[in-house]
């Protein structure tokens, strides 16, 4: 392989098939590899066939066009489908060296800086409806009907038996208020570039001032601050695997979000409600996880149940912290 030859989807897939690639750890639906190509390291994301589509191809390409040249964004080097019967989307990018931090609270300032950068790059962006959506979209009707909520809830219900009944009860108890909060933060005008999984462990640093954001497979466009809502929960918890929020971290996150993006403190509770929609189980996601590994479905449902066990107390902590910040600013 020559260093002058640009990487291609077909070339990197051949290396993966030949066992000349390193499979990276992950519990998601897609597979990630590190591939050596002409003296440089590449990151290769192979999307599962069930979620590979022409719309996904266009979505990743449009995001790449919007963000190319941003110092923390690894640009797409090649993008295409591979496979005969059920082709999967393959995305090739530069590999980001470095190690993510186990404690995401250390990266709160960096997360908010990226959120501000995404908002700046979104100015003037236009995207077709098929490319606009986030984790909240399946639970929101956009004012047309209540069908999406009922459909998602009824689809997942057969999975929430036995030890997972508490998860079903939590959904029924909280879903109406989550939808109302998300709707209040949804705008019909303008779009945000949406990373989809922005938290500390997806911010890689290999030295002072050098930061790269990885895992862009869920990127797209959103009409609400979905990245900020999800990052609030994932960046401010006291540790991985649990969901007790750290009051100091929440204060830092909300304070920087207010100063960099102008988010009013009065909207903090709704921001937390919006982010909580990501922690609702969806039938398609659970079944695809189980298809990849039989143990992943149970792991995922247990992880979500821990979130909802602490939800009400955490939501109150967010509201109190926001109120204190607002009082201190007045």
PDB file of C-alpha atoms in Angstrom:
ATOM      1  CA  UNK A   1       0.000   0.000   0.000  1.00  0.00           C
ATOM      2  CA  UNK A   2       1.587   3.281  -1.062  1.00  0.00           C
ATOM      3  CA  UNK A   3       1.421   6.385   1.025  1.00  0.00           C
ATOM      4  CA  UNK A   4       0.404   8.458  -2.021  1.00  0.00           C
ATOM      5  CA  UNK A   5      -2.726   6.412  -2.739  1.00  0.00           C
ATOM      6  CA  UNK A   6      -5.810   7.872  -1.032  1.00  0.00           C
ATOM      7  CA  UNK A   7      -7.763   5.419   1.123  1.00  0.00           C
ATOM      8  CA  UNK A   8     -10.845   3.840  -0.406  1.00  0.00           C
ATOM      9  CA  UNK A   9     -13.774   1.919   1.026  1.00  0.00           C
ATOM     10  CA  UNK A  10     -12.943  -1.140  -1.047  1.00  0.00           C
ATOM     11  CA  UNK A  11      -9.282  -1.024  -0.004  1.00  0.00           C
ATOM     12  CA  UNK A  12      -9.897  -0.773   3.733  1.00  0.00           C
ATOM     13  CA  UNK A  13     -12.596  -3.460   3.614  1.00  0.00           C
ATOM     14  CA  UNK A  14     -10.106  -5.795   1.954  1.00  0.00           C
ATOM     15  CA  UNK A  15      -7.660  -5.201   4.806  1.00  0.00           C
ATOM     16  CA  UNK A  16     -10.385  -5.867   7.392  1.00  0.00           C
ATOM     17  CA  UNK A  17     -11.395  -9.092   5.624  1.00  0.00           C
ATOM     18  CA  UNK A  18      -7.749 -10.181   5.530  1.00  0.00           C
ATOM     19  CA  UNK A  19      -7.403  -9.730   9.301  1.00  0.00           C
ATOM     20  CA  UNK A  20      -5.112  -6.721   8.901  1.00  0.00           C
ATOM     21  CA  UNK A  21      -7.192  -4.366  11.029  1.00  0.00           C
ATOM     22  CA  UNK A  22      -7.719  -3.856  14.752  1.00  0.00           C
ATOM     23  CA  UNK A  23     -11.305  -4.215  15.953  1.00  0.00           C
ATOM     24  CA  UNK A  24     -12.035  -1.459  18.466  1.00  0.00           C
ATOM     25  CA  UNK A  25     -14.130  -2.038  21.564  1.00  0.00           C
ATOM     26  CA  UNK A  26     -17.744  -0.977  21.521  1.00  0.00           C
ATOM     27  CA  UNK A  27     -21.256  -2.046  22.443  1.00  0.00           C
ATOM     28  CA  UNK A  28     -23.060  -0.250  19.664  1.00  0.00           C
ATOM     29  CA  UNK A  29     -24.674  -1.558  16.520  1.00  0.00           C
ATOM     30  CA  UNK A  30     -21.814  -0.538  14.236  1.00  0.00           C
ATOM     31  CA  UNK A  31     -18.273  -1.923  14.116  1.00  0.00           C
ATOM     32  CA  UNK A  32     -15.152   0.229  14.358  1.00  0.00           C
ATOM     33  CA  UNK A  33     -11.639  -0.599  13.191  1.00  0.00           C
ATOM     34  CA  UNK A  34      -8.196   0.958  13.166  1.00  0.00           C
ATOM     35  CA  UNK A  35      -6.488   0.338   9.835  1.00  0.00           C
ATOM     36  CA  UNK A  36      -2.916   1.124   8.783  1.00  0.00           C
ATOM     37  CA  UNK A  37      -2.791   2.680   5.313  1.00  0.00           C
ATOM     38  CA  UNK A  38       0.455   3.846   3.776  1.00  0.00           C
ATOM     39  CA  UNK A  39       2.025   4.833   7.079  1.00  0.00           C
ATOM     40  CA  UNK A  40      -1.044   6.539   8.526  1.00  0.00           C
ATOM     41  CA  UNK A  41      -3.766   5.254  10.848  1.00  0.00           C
ATOM     42  CA  UNK A  42      -7.366   5.334   9.697  1.00  0.00           C
ATOM     43  CA  UNK A  43     -10.631   4.998  11.567  1.00  0.00           C
ATOM     44  CA  UNK A  44     -13.134   2.811   9.711  1.00  0.00           C
ATOM     45  CA  UNK A  45     -16.765   2.630  10.790  1.00  0.00           C
ATOM     46  CA  UNK A  46     -18.806  -0.204   9.278  1.00  0.00           C
ATOM     47  CA  UNK A  47     -22.479   0.560   9.800  1.00  0.00           C
ATOM     48  CA  UNK A  48     -24.880  -2.326  10.330  1.00  0.00           C
ATOM     49  CA  UNK A  49     -26.763  -3.218   7.169  1.00  0.00           C
ATOM     50  CA  UNK A  50     -30.163  -2.716   8.822  1.00  0.00           C
ATOM     51  CA  UNK A  51     -29.445   0.975   9.350  1.00  0.00           C
ATOM     52  CA  UNK A  52     -27.480   1.670   6.181  1.00  0.00           C
ATOM     53  CA  UNK A  53     -29.433   3.664   3.628  1.00  0.00           C
ATOM     54  CA  UNK A  54     -29.139   6.283   0.930  1.00  0.00           C
ATOM     55  CA  UNK A  55     -30.463   8.859   3.411  1.00  0.00           C
ATOM     56  CA  UNK A  56     -27.717   7.937   5.884  1.00  0.00           C
ATOM     57  CA  UNK A  57     -25.149   8.320   3.103  1.00  0.00           C
ATOM     58  CA  UNK A  58     -26.458  11.798   2.254  1.00  0.00           C
ATOM     59  CA  UNK A  59     -26.737  12.796   5.915  1.00  0.00           C
ATOM     60  CA  UNK A  60     -23.097  11.990   6.708  1.00  0.00           C
ATOM     61  CA  UNK A  61     -21.972  13.712   3.526  1.00  0.00           C
ATOM     62  CA  UNK A  62     -23.935  16.876   4.321  1.00  0.00           C
ATOM     63  CA  UNK A  63     -22.581  17.036   7.857  1.00  0.00           C
ATOM     64  CA  UNK A  64     -19.071  16.575   6.468  1.00  0.00           C
ATOM     65  CA  UNK A  65     -19.592  19.513   4.122  1.00  0.00           C
ATOM     66  CA  UNK A  66     -20.800  21.704   6.990  1.00  0.00           C
ATOM     67  CA  UNK A  67     -17.953  20.844   9.382  1.00  0.00           C
ATOM     68  CA  UNK A  68     -14.960  20.278   7.087  1.00  0.00           C
ATOM     69  CA  UNK A  69     -12.051  22.445   8.181  1.00  0.00           C
ATOM     70  CA  UNK A  70     -13.085  22.568  11.847  1.00  0.00           C
ATOM     71  CA  UNK A  71      -9.991  21.641  13.898  1.00  0.00           C
ATOM     72  CA  UNK A  72     -11.781  19.070  16.085  1.00  0.00           C
ATOM     73  CA  UNK A  73     -13.613  17.339  13.220  1.00  0.00           C
ATOM     74  CA  UNK A  74     -11.971  14.345  11.433  1.00  0.00           C
ATOM     75  CA  UNK A  75     -13.106  14.709   7.792  1.00  0.00           C
ATOM     76  CA  UNK A  76     -14.503  11.890   5.702  1.00  0.00           C
ATOM     77  CA  UNK A  77     -11.779  10.419   3.472  1.00  0.00           C
ATOM     78  CA  UNK A  78     -14.106   8.005   1.684  1.00  0.00           C
ATOM     79  CA  UNK A  79     -17.710   6.962   2.063  1.00  0.00           C
ATOM     80  CA  UNK A  80     -19.633   4.196   0.364  1.00  0.00           C
ATOM     81  CA  UNK A  81     -21.486   0.895   0.568  1.00  0.00           C
ATOM     82  CA  UNK A  82     -19.913  -2.544   0.690  1.00  0.00           C
ATOM     83  CA  UNK A  83     -21.502  -5.962   0.444  1.00  0.00           C
ATOM     84  CA  UNK A  84     -23.639  -7.684  -2.123  1.00  0.00           C
ATOM     85  CA  UNK A  85     -26.788  -8.966  -0.421  1.00  0.00           C
ATOM     86  CA  UNK A  86     -27.270  -6.320   2.297  1.00  0.00           C
ATOM     87  CA  UNK A  87     -24.679  -3.579   1.748  1.00  0.00           C
ATOM     88  CA  UNK A  88     -23.462  -1.728   4.808  1.00  0.00           C
ATOM     89  CA  UNK A  89     -22.295   1.870   4.817  1.00  0.00           C
ATOM     90  CA  UNK A  90     -18.552   2.280   5.398  1.00  0.00           C
ATOM     91  CA  UNK A  91     -17.014   5.575   6.550  1.00  0.00           C
ATOM     92  CA  UNK A  92     -13.262   6.177   6.444  1.00  0.00           C
ATOM     93  CA  UNK A  93     -11.696   8.987   8.485  1.00  0.00           C
ATOM     94  CA  UNK A  94      -8.293   9.812   9.997  1.00  0.00           C
ATOM     95  CA  UNK A  95      -7.719   7.953  13.264  1.00  0.00           C
ATOM     96  CA  UNK A  96      -7.586  10.215  16.326  1.00  0.00           C
ATOM     97  CA  UNK A  97      -4.697   9.214  18.625  1.00  0.00           C
ATOM     98  CA  UNK A  98      -5.069   9.620  22.351  1.00  0.00           C
ATOM     99  CA  UNK A  99      -7.176   8.174  25.141  1.00  0.00           C
ATOM    100  CA  UNK A 100     -10.644   9.306  26.218  1.00  0.00           C
ATOM    101  CA  UNK A 101     -11.094  10.170  29.870  1.00  0.00           C
ATOM    102  CA  UNK A 102     -13.077   7.817  32.083  1.00  0.00           C
ATOM    103  CA  UNK A 103     -14.354  10.853  34.001  1.00  0.00           C
ATOM    104  CA  UNK A 104     -16.313  12.899  31.457  1.00  0.00           C
ATOM    105  CA  UNK A 105     -16.587  15.816  33.903  1.00  0.00           C
ATOM    106  CA  UNK A 106     -13.027  16.778  32.970  1.00  0.00           C
ATOM    107  CA  UNK A 107     -14.216  17.581  29.440  1.00  0.00           C
ATOM    108  CA  UNK A 108     -17.276  19.725  30.164  1.00  0.00           C
ATOM    109  CA  UNK A 109     -15.650  22.915  28.908  1.00  0.00           C
ATOM    110  CA  UNK A 110     -14.551  21.131  25.742  1.00  0.00           C
ATOM    111  CA  UNK A 111     -18.022  19.660  25.176  1.00  0.00           C
ATOM    112  CA  UNK A 112     -19.663  23.079  25.411  1.00  0.00           C
ATOM    113  CA  UNK A 113     -17.023  24.604  23.132  1.00  0.00           C
ATOM    114  CA  UNK A 114     -17.880  21.950  20.537  1.00  0.00           C
ATOM    115  CA  UNK A 115     -21.601  22.666  20.974  1.00  0.00           C
ATOM    116  CA  UNK A 116     -20.872  26.323  20.271  1.00  0.00           C
ATOM    117  CA  UNK A 117     -18.838  25.358  17.206  1.00  0.00           C
ATOM    118  CA  UNK A 118     -21.634  23.158  15.892  1.00  0.00           C
ATOM    119  CA  UNK A 119     -24.109  25.998  16.327  1.00  0.00           C
ATOM    120  CA  UNK A 120     -21.830  28.403  14.463  1.00  0.00           C
ATOM    121  CA  UNK A 121     -21.410  25.981  11.551  1.00  0.00           C
ATOM    122  CA  UNK A 122     -25.185  25.517  11.347  1.00  0.00           C
ATOM    123  CA  UNK A 123     -25.846  29.082  10.237  1.00  0.00           C
ATOM    124  CA  UNK A 124     -27.477  28.999   6.834  1.00  0.00           C
ATOM    125  CA  UNK A 125     -27.501  25.186   6.630  1.00  0.00           C
ATOM    126  CA  UNK A 126     -30.377  23.651   4.702  1.00  0.00           C
ATOM    127  CA  UNK A 127     -31.280  19.959   4.694  1.00  0.00           C
ATOM    128  CA  UNK A 128     -34.171  17.919   3.360  1.00  0.00           C
ATOM    129  CA  UNK A 129     -36.633  16.535   5.901  1.00  0.00           C
ATOM    130  CA  UNK A 130     -35.234  12.997   5.533  1.00  0.00           C
ATOM    131  CA  UNK A 131     -31.895  14.207   6.937  1.00  0.00           C
ATOM    132  CA  UNK A 132     -33.400  16.034   9.929  1.00  0.00           C
ATOM    133  CA  UNK A 133     -33.966  14.097  13.141  1.00  0.00           C
ATOM    134  CA  UNK A 134     -32.506  13.066  16.463  1.00  0.00           C
ATOM    135  CA  UNK A 135     -33.232  10.645  19.314  1.00  0.00           C
ATOM    136  CA  UNK A 136     -36.295  12.696  20.316  1.00  0.00           C
ATOM    137  CA  UNK A 137     -37.918  12.599  16.875  1.00  0.00           C
ATOM    138  CA  UNK A 138     -39.588   9.153  17.238  1.00  0.00           C
ATOM    139  CA  UNK A 139     -41.314  10.339  20.413  1.00  0.00           C
ATOM    140  CA  UNK A 140     -42.548  13.676  19.038  1.00  0.00           C
ATOM    141  CA  UNK A 141     -45.387  14.054  16.584  1.00  0.00           C
ATOM    142  CA  UNK A 142     -44.560  17.559  15.405  1.00  0.00           C
ATOM    143  CA  UNK A 143     -48.179  18.454  16.118  1.00  0.00           C
ATOM    144  CA  UNK A 144     -49.623  16.120  13.475  1.00  0.00           C
ATOM    145  CA  UNK A 145     -50.848  13.255  15.678  1.00  0.00           C
ATOM    146  CA  UNK A 146     -50.059  11.203  18.749  1.00  0.00           C
ATOM    147  CA  UNK A 147     -49.266   8.093  16.722  1.00  0.00           C
ATOM    148  CA  UNK A 148     -45.431   8.142  17.026  1.00  0.00           C
ATOM    149  CA  UNK A 149     -45.549   8.085  20.830  1.00  0.00           C
ATOM    150  CA  UNK A 150     -48.082   5.255  21.000  1.00  0.00           C
ATOM    151  CA  UNK A 151     -46.301   3.302  18.293  1.00  0.00           C
ATOM    152  CA  UNK A 152     -42.889   3.402  19.964  1.00  0.00           C
ATOM    153  CA  UNK A 153     -44.354   2.561  23.363  1.00  0.00           C
ATOM    154  CA  UNK A 154     -46.419  -0.351  22.080  1.00  0.00           C
ATOM    155  CA  UNK A 155     -43.572  -1.815  20.017  1.00  0.00           C
ATOM    156  CA  UNK A 156     -41.204  -2.051  22.978  1.00  0.00           C
ATOM    157  CA  UNK A 157     -43.819  -3.259  25.461  1.00  0.00           C
ATOM    158  CA  UNK A 158     -43.319  -7.027  24.783  1.00  0.00           C
ATOM    159  CA  UNK A 159     -39.667  -6.629  25.792  1.00  0.00           C
ATOM    160  CA  UNK A 160     -40.459  -5.010  29.141  1.00  0.00           C
ATOM    161  CA  UNK A 161     -41.496  -8.074  31.114  1.00  0.00           C
ATOM    162  CA  UNK A 162     -40.190  -9.601  34.322  1.00  0.00           C
ATOM    163  CA  UNK A 163     -37.350  -7.548  35.785  1.00  0.00           C
ATOM    164  CA  UNK A 164     -37.903  -4.836  33.143  1.00  0.00           C
ATOM    165  CA  UNK A 165     -41.478  -3.988  34.151  1.00  0.00           C
ATOM    166  CA  UNK A 166     -40.138  -1.076  36.180  1.00  0.00           C
ATOM    167  CA  UNK A 167     -38.700   0.388  32.998  1.00  0.00           C
ATOM    168  CA  UNK A 168     -42.138   0.277  31.380  1.00  0.00           C
ATOM    169  CA  UNK A 169     -43.704   1.978  34.398  1.00  0.00           C
ATOM    170  CA  UNK A 170     -41.047   4.702  34.279  1.00  0.00           C
ATOM    171  CA  UNK A 171     -41.805   5.331  30.607  1.00  0.00           C
ATOM    172  CA  UNK A 172     -45.522   5.689  31.288  1.00  0.00           C
ATOM    173  CA  UNK A 173     -44.901   7.970  34.261  1.00  0.00           C
ATOM    174  CA  UNK A 174     -42.456  10.365  32.602  1.00  0.00           C
ATOM    175  CA  UNK A 175     -43.035  10.298  28.843  1.00  0.00           C
ATOM    176  CA  UNK A 176     -45.757  12.992  28.715  1.00  0.00           C
ATOM    177  CA  UNK A 177     -43.628  15.568  30.551  1.00  0.00           C
ATOM    178  CA  UNK A 178     -40.543  14.663  28.510  1.00  0.00           C
ATOM    179  CA  UNK A 179     -42.438  15.242  25.278  1.00  0.00           C
ATOM    180  CA  UNK A 180     -43.772  18.600  26.475  1.00  0.00           C
ATOM    181  CA  UNK A 181     -40.313  19.739  27.529  1.00  0.00           C
ATOM    182  CA  UNK A 182     -38.772  18.677  24.212  1.00  0.00           C
ATOM    183  CA  UNK A 183     -41.559  20.407  22.273  1.00  0.00           C
ATOM    184  CA  UNK A 184     -40.875  23.695  24.074  1.00  0.00           C
ATOM    185  CA  UNK A 185     -37.247  23.512  22.899  1.00  0.00           C
ATOM    186  CA  UNK A 186     -38.122  22.651  19.295  1.00  0.00           C
ATOM    187  CA  UNK A 187     -37.959  25.362  16.665  1.00  0.00           C
ATOM    188  CA  UNK A 188     -39.468  25.257  13.198  1.00  0.00           C
ATOM    189  CA  UNK A 189     -36.878  27.782  11.996  1.00  0.00           C
ATOM    190  CA  UNK A 190     -33.236  26.907  11.466  1.00  0.00           C
ATOM    191  CA  UNK A 191     -31.251  23.747  12.045  1.00  0.00           C
ATOM    192  CA  UNK A 192     -28.458  22.641  14.347  1.00  0.00           C
ATOM    193  CA  UNK A 193     -25.687  20.308  13.254  1.00  0.00           C
ATOM    194  CA  UNK A 194     -26.209  17.291  15.482  1.00  0.00           C
ATOM    195  CA  UNK A 195     -23.364  14.970  16.557  1.00  0.00           C
ATOM    196  CA  UNK A 196     -25.706  12.547  18.304  1.00  0.00           C
ATOM    197  CA  UNK A 197     -23.443  11.225  21.064  1.00  0.00           C
ATOM    198  CA  UNK A 198     -21.458  14.180  22.343  1.00  0.00           C
ATOM    199  CA  UNK A 199     -19.881  13.462  25.712  1.00  0.00           C
ATOM    200  CA  UNK A 200     -16.446  13.338  27.304  1.00  0.00           C
ATOM    201  CA  UNK A 201     -15.357   9.933  26.039  1.00  0.00           C
ATOM    202  CA  UNK A 202     -15.896  11.031  22.464  1.00  0.00           C
ATOM    203  CA  UNK A 203     -13.489  13.918  22.945  1.00  0.00           C
ATOM    204  CA  UNK A 204      -9.946  12.689  22.357  1.00  0.00           C
ATOM    205  CA  UNK A 205      -6.943  14.788  23.403  1.00  0.00           C
ATOM    206  CA  UNK A 206      -3.360  13.952  22.509  1.00  0.00           C
ATOM    207  CA  UNK A 207      -1.829  17.098  23.972  1.00  0.00           C
ATOM    208  CA  UNK A 208      -2.590  20.608  25.277  1.00  0.00           C
ATOM    209  CA  UNK A 209      -5.121  22.325  23.060  1.00  0.00           C
ATOM    210  CA  UNK A 210      -5.385  19.376  20.659  1.00  0.00           C
ATOM    211  CA  UNK A 211      -8.885  17.938  20.657  1.00  0.00           C
ATOM    212  CA  UNK A 212     -10.698  15.628  18.243  1.00  0.00           C
ATOM    213  CA  UNK A 213     -14.355  14.636  18.388  1.00  0.00           C
ATOM    214  CA  UNK A 214     -14.958  11.029  17.307  1.00  0.00           C
ATOM    215  CA  UNK A 215     -17.991   8.773  16.637  1.00  0.00           C
ATOM    216  CA  UNK A 216     -19.885  10.765  14.026  1.00  0.00           C
ATOM    217  CA  UNK A 217     -22.043   7.849  12.862  1.00  0.00           C
ATOM    218  CA  UNK A 218     -25.200   9.376  14.409  1.00  0.00           C
ATOM    219  CA  UNK A 219     -24.535  12.883  13.070  1.00  0.00           C
ATOM    220  CA  UNK A 220     -27.210  14.807  11.251  1.00  0.00           C
ATOM    221  CA  UNK A 221     -29.400  17.866  11.696  1.00  0.00           C
ATOM    222  CA  UNK A 222     -31.837  18.738  14.459  1.00  0.00           C
ATOM    223  CA  UNK A 223     -34.444  21.393  15.246  1.00  0.00           C
ATOM    224  CA  UNK A 224     -33.738  21.271  18.977  1.00  0.00           C
ATOM    225  CA  UNK A 225     -30.629  21.292  21.231  1.00  0.00           C
ATOM    226  CA  UNK A 226     -30.564  17.493  21.402  1.00  0.00           C
ATOM    227  CA  UNK A 227     -26.763  17.305  21.677  1.00  0.00           C
ATOM    228  CA  UNK A 228     -26.794  19.597  24.711  1.00  0.00           C
ATOM    229  CA  UNK A 229     -29.615  17.674  26.392  1.00  0.00           C
ATOM    230  CA  UNK A 230     -27.878  14.323  26.054  1.00  0.00           C
ATOM    231  CA  UNK A 231     -24.479  15.765  27.004  1.00  0.00           C
ATOM    232  CA  UNK A 232     -25.961  17.169  30.222  1.00  0.00           C
ATOM    233  CA  UNK A 233     -26.665  13.624  31.430  1.00  0.00           C
ATOM    234  CA  UNK A 234     -23.544  11.930  30.099  1.00  0.00           C
ATOM    235  CA  UNK A 235     -20.985  14.620  30.971  1.00  0.00           C
ATOM    236  CA  UNK A 236     -22.208  15.537  34.464  1.00  0.00           C
ATOM    237  CA  UNK A 237     -22.681  12.120  36.102  1.00  0.00           C
ATOM    238  CA  UNK A 238     -20.385  11.085  38.911  1.00  0.00           C
ATOM    239  CA  UNK A 239     -19.140   7.996  37.090  1.00  0.00           C
ATOM    240  CA  UNK A 240     -19.669   5.730  34.111  1.00  0.00           C
ATOM    241  CA  UNK A 241     -22.351   3.088  34.505  1.00  0.00           C
ATOM    242  CA  UNK A 242     -24.303   5.140  37.021  1.00  0.00           C
ATOM    243  CA  UNK A 243     -26.456   8.247  36.796  1.00  0.00           C
ATOM    244  CA  UNK A 244     -26.023  10.215  40.001  1.00  0.00           C
ATOM    245  CA  UNK A 245     -25.416  13.735  38.713  1.00  0.00           C
ATOM    246  CA  UNK A 246     -22.597  15.824  40.172  1.00  0.00           C
ATOM    247  CA  UNK A 247     -23.973  19.183  41.311  1.00  0.00           C
ATOM    248  CA  UNK A 248     -20.711  21.041  40.639  1.00  0.00           C
ATOM    249  CA  UNK A 249     -20.459  19.552  37.154  1.00  0.00           C
ATOM    250  CA  UNK A 250     -24.079  20.471  36.391  1.00  0.00           C
ATOM    251  CA  UNK A 251     -23.376  24.034  37.466  1.00  0.00           C
ATOM    252  CA  UNK A 252     -20.308  24.239  35.242  1.00  0.00           C
ATOM    253  CA  UNK A 253     -22.191  22.761  32.280  1.00  0.00           C
ATOM    254  CA  UNK A 254     -25.224  25.050  32.598  1.00  0.00           C
ATOM    255  CA  UNK A 255     -23.062  28.110  33.263  1.00  0.00           C
ATOM    256  CA  UNK A 256     -20.915  27.585  30.185  1.00  0.00           C
ATOM    257  CA  UNK A 257     -23.961  26.717  28.075  1.00  0.00           C
ATOM    258  CA  UNK A 258     -25.535  29.986  29.172  1.00  0.00           C
ATOM    259  CA  UNK A 259     -22.443  32.064  28.400  1.00  0.00           C
ATOM    260  CA  UNK A 260     -21.494  30.388  25.099  1.00  0.00           C
ATOM    261  CA  UNK A 261     -24.917  29.651  23.606  1.00  0.00           C
ATOM    262  CA  UNK A 262     -27.263  31.924  25.506  1.00  0.00           C
ATOM    263  CA  UNK A 263     -29.410  29.103  26.884  1.00  0.00           C
ATOM    264  CA  UNK A 264     -31.567  30.667  29.623  1.00  0.00           C
ATOM    265  CA  UNK A 265     -31.320  29.028  33.023  1.00  0.00           C
ATOM    266  CA  UNK A 266     -35.106  28.771  33.035  1.00  0.00           C
ATOM    267  CA  UNK A 267     -34.812  26.229  30.210  1.00  0.00           C
ATOM    268  CA  UNK A 268     -32.498  23.852  32.092  1.00  0.00           C
ATOM    269  CA  UNK A 269     -35.270  21.544  33.316  1.00  0.00           C
ATOM    270  CA  UNK A 270     -36.645  21.188  29.797  1.00  0.00           C
ATOM    271  CA  UNK A 271     -33.128  20.552  28.488  1.00  0.00           C
ATOM    272  CA  UNK A 272     -32.814  17.674  30.956  1.00  0.00           C
ATOM    273  CA  UNK A 273     -36.234  16.345  29.897  1.00  0.00           C
ATOM    274  CA  UNK A 274     -35.173  16.498  26.255  1.00  0.00           C
ATOM    275  CA  UNK A 275     -31.965  14.591  26.982  1.00  0.00           C
ATOM    276  CA  UNK A 276     -33.865  11.978  28.975  1.00  0.00           C
ATOM    277  CA  UNK A 277     -35.740  10.914  25.833  1.00  0.00           C
ATOM    278  CA  UNK A 278     -32.511   9.265  24.672  1.00  0.00           C
ATOM    279  CA  UNK A 279     -32.787   6.870  27.620  1.00  0.00           C
ATOM    280  CA  UNK A 280     -36.104   5.418  26.466  1.00  0.00           C
ATOM    281  CA  UNK A 281     -35.752   1.924  24.968  1.00  0.00           C
ATOM    282  CA  UNK A 282     -36.735   1.447  21.355  1.00  0.00           C
ATOM    283  CA  UNK A 283     -37.725  -1.963  20.073  1.00  0.00           C
ATOM    284  CA  UNK A 284     -35.559  -1.801  16.969  1.00  0.00           C
ATOM    285  CA  UNK A 285     -32.459  -0.818  18.893  1.00  0.00           C
ATOM    286  CA  UNK A 286     -32.838  -3.543  21.518  1.00  0.00           C
ATOM    287  CA  UNK A 287     -33.478  -6.285  18.980  1.00  0.00           C
ATOM    288  CA  UNK A 288     -30.512  -5.263  16.831  1.00  0.00           C
ATOM    289  CA  UNK A 289     -28.272  -5.280  19.909  1.00  0.00           C
ATOM    290  CA  UNK A 290     -29.438  -8.782  20.801  1.00  0.00           C
ATOM    291  CA  UNK A 291     -28.816  -9.925  17.248  1.00  0.00           C
ATOM    292  CA  UNK A 292     -25.220  -8.746  17.540  1.00  0.00           C
ATOM    293  CA  UNK A 293     -24.713 -10.304  20.985  1.00  0.00           C
ATOM    294  CA  UNK A 294     -27.400 -12.058  23.041  1.00  0.00           C
ATOM    295  CA  UNK A 295     -26.177 -10.414  26.254  1.00  0.00           C
ATOM    296  CA  UNK A 296     -26.266  -6.830  24.975  1.00  0.00           C
ATOM    297  CA  UNK A 297     -30.041  -6.427  25.142  1.00  0.00           C
ATOM    298  CA  UNK A 298     -30.202  -7.236  28.860  1.00  0.00           C
ATOM    299  CA  UNK A 299     -27.140  -5.076  29.556  1.00  0.00           C
ATOM    300  CA  UNK A 300     -28.747  -2.142  27.755  1.00  0.00           C
ATOM    301  CA  UNK A 301     -32.136  -2.442  29.489  1.00  0.00           C
ATOM    302  CA  UNK A 302     -30.453  -2.694  32.894  1.00  0.00           C
ATOM    303  CA  UNK A 303     -28.385   0.388  32.109  1.00  0.00           C
ATOM    304  CA  UNK A 304     -31.543   2.322  31.223  1.00  0.00           C
ATOM    305  CA  UNK A 305     -33.354   1.147  34.342  1.00  0.00           C
ATOM    306  CA  UNK A 306     -30.552   2.603  36.489  1.00  0.00           C
ATOM    307  CA  UNK A 307     -31.061   5.937  34.746  1.00  0.00           C
ATOM    308  CA  UNK A 308     -34.792   6.059  35.494  1.00  0.00           C
ATOM    309  CA  UNK A 309     -34.317   4.980  39.105  1.00  0.00           C
ATOM    310  CA  UNK A 310     -32.470   8.266  39.685  1.00  0.00           C
ATOM    311  CA  UNK A 311     -34.324  10.470  37.212  1.00  0.00           C
ATOM    312  CA  UNK A 312     -36.613  12.487  39.489  1.00  0.00           C
ATOM    313  CA  UNK A 313     -33.902  13.352  42.006  1.00  0.00           C
ATOM    314  CA  UNK A 314     -31.491  14.300  39.232  1.00  0.00           C
ATOM    315  CA  UNK A 315     -34.089  16.464  37.503  1.00  0.00           C
ATOM    316  CA  UNK A 316     -34.699  18.344  40.750  1.00  0.00           C
ATOM    317  CA  UNK A 317     -30.933  18.836  41.163  1.00  0.00           C
ATOM    318  CA  UNK A 318     -30.720  20.365  37.663  1.00  0.00           C
ATOM    319  CA  UNK A 319     -33.615  22.722  38.439  1.00  0.00           C
ATOM    320  CA  UNK A 320     -32.147  23.824  41.796  1.00  0.00           C
ATOM    321  CA  UNK A 321     -28.710  24.392  40.299  1.00  0.00           C
ATOM    322  CA  UNK A 322     -30.154  26.448  37.444  1.00  0.00           C
ATOM    323  CA  UNK A 323     -32.186  28.556  39.880  1.00  0.00           C
ATOM    324  CA  UNK A 324     -29.073  29.263  41.984  1.00  0.00           C
ATOM    325  CA  UNK A 325     -27.106  30.251  38.895  1.00  0.00           C
ATOM    326  CA  UNK A 326     -29.896  32.553  37.754  1.00  0.00           C
ATOM    327  CA  UNK A 327     -30.154  34.161  41.178  1.00  0.00           C
ATOM    328  CA  UNK A 328     -26.395  34.700  41.276  1.00  0.00           C
ATOM    329  CA  UNK A 329     -26.431  36.347  37.853  1.00  0.00           C
ATOM    330  CA  UNK A 330     -29.177  38.807  38.736  1.00  0.00           C
TER     331      UNK A 330
END
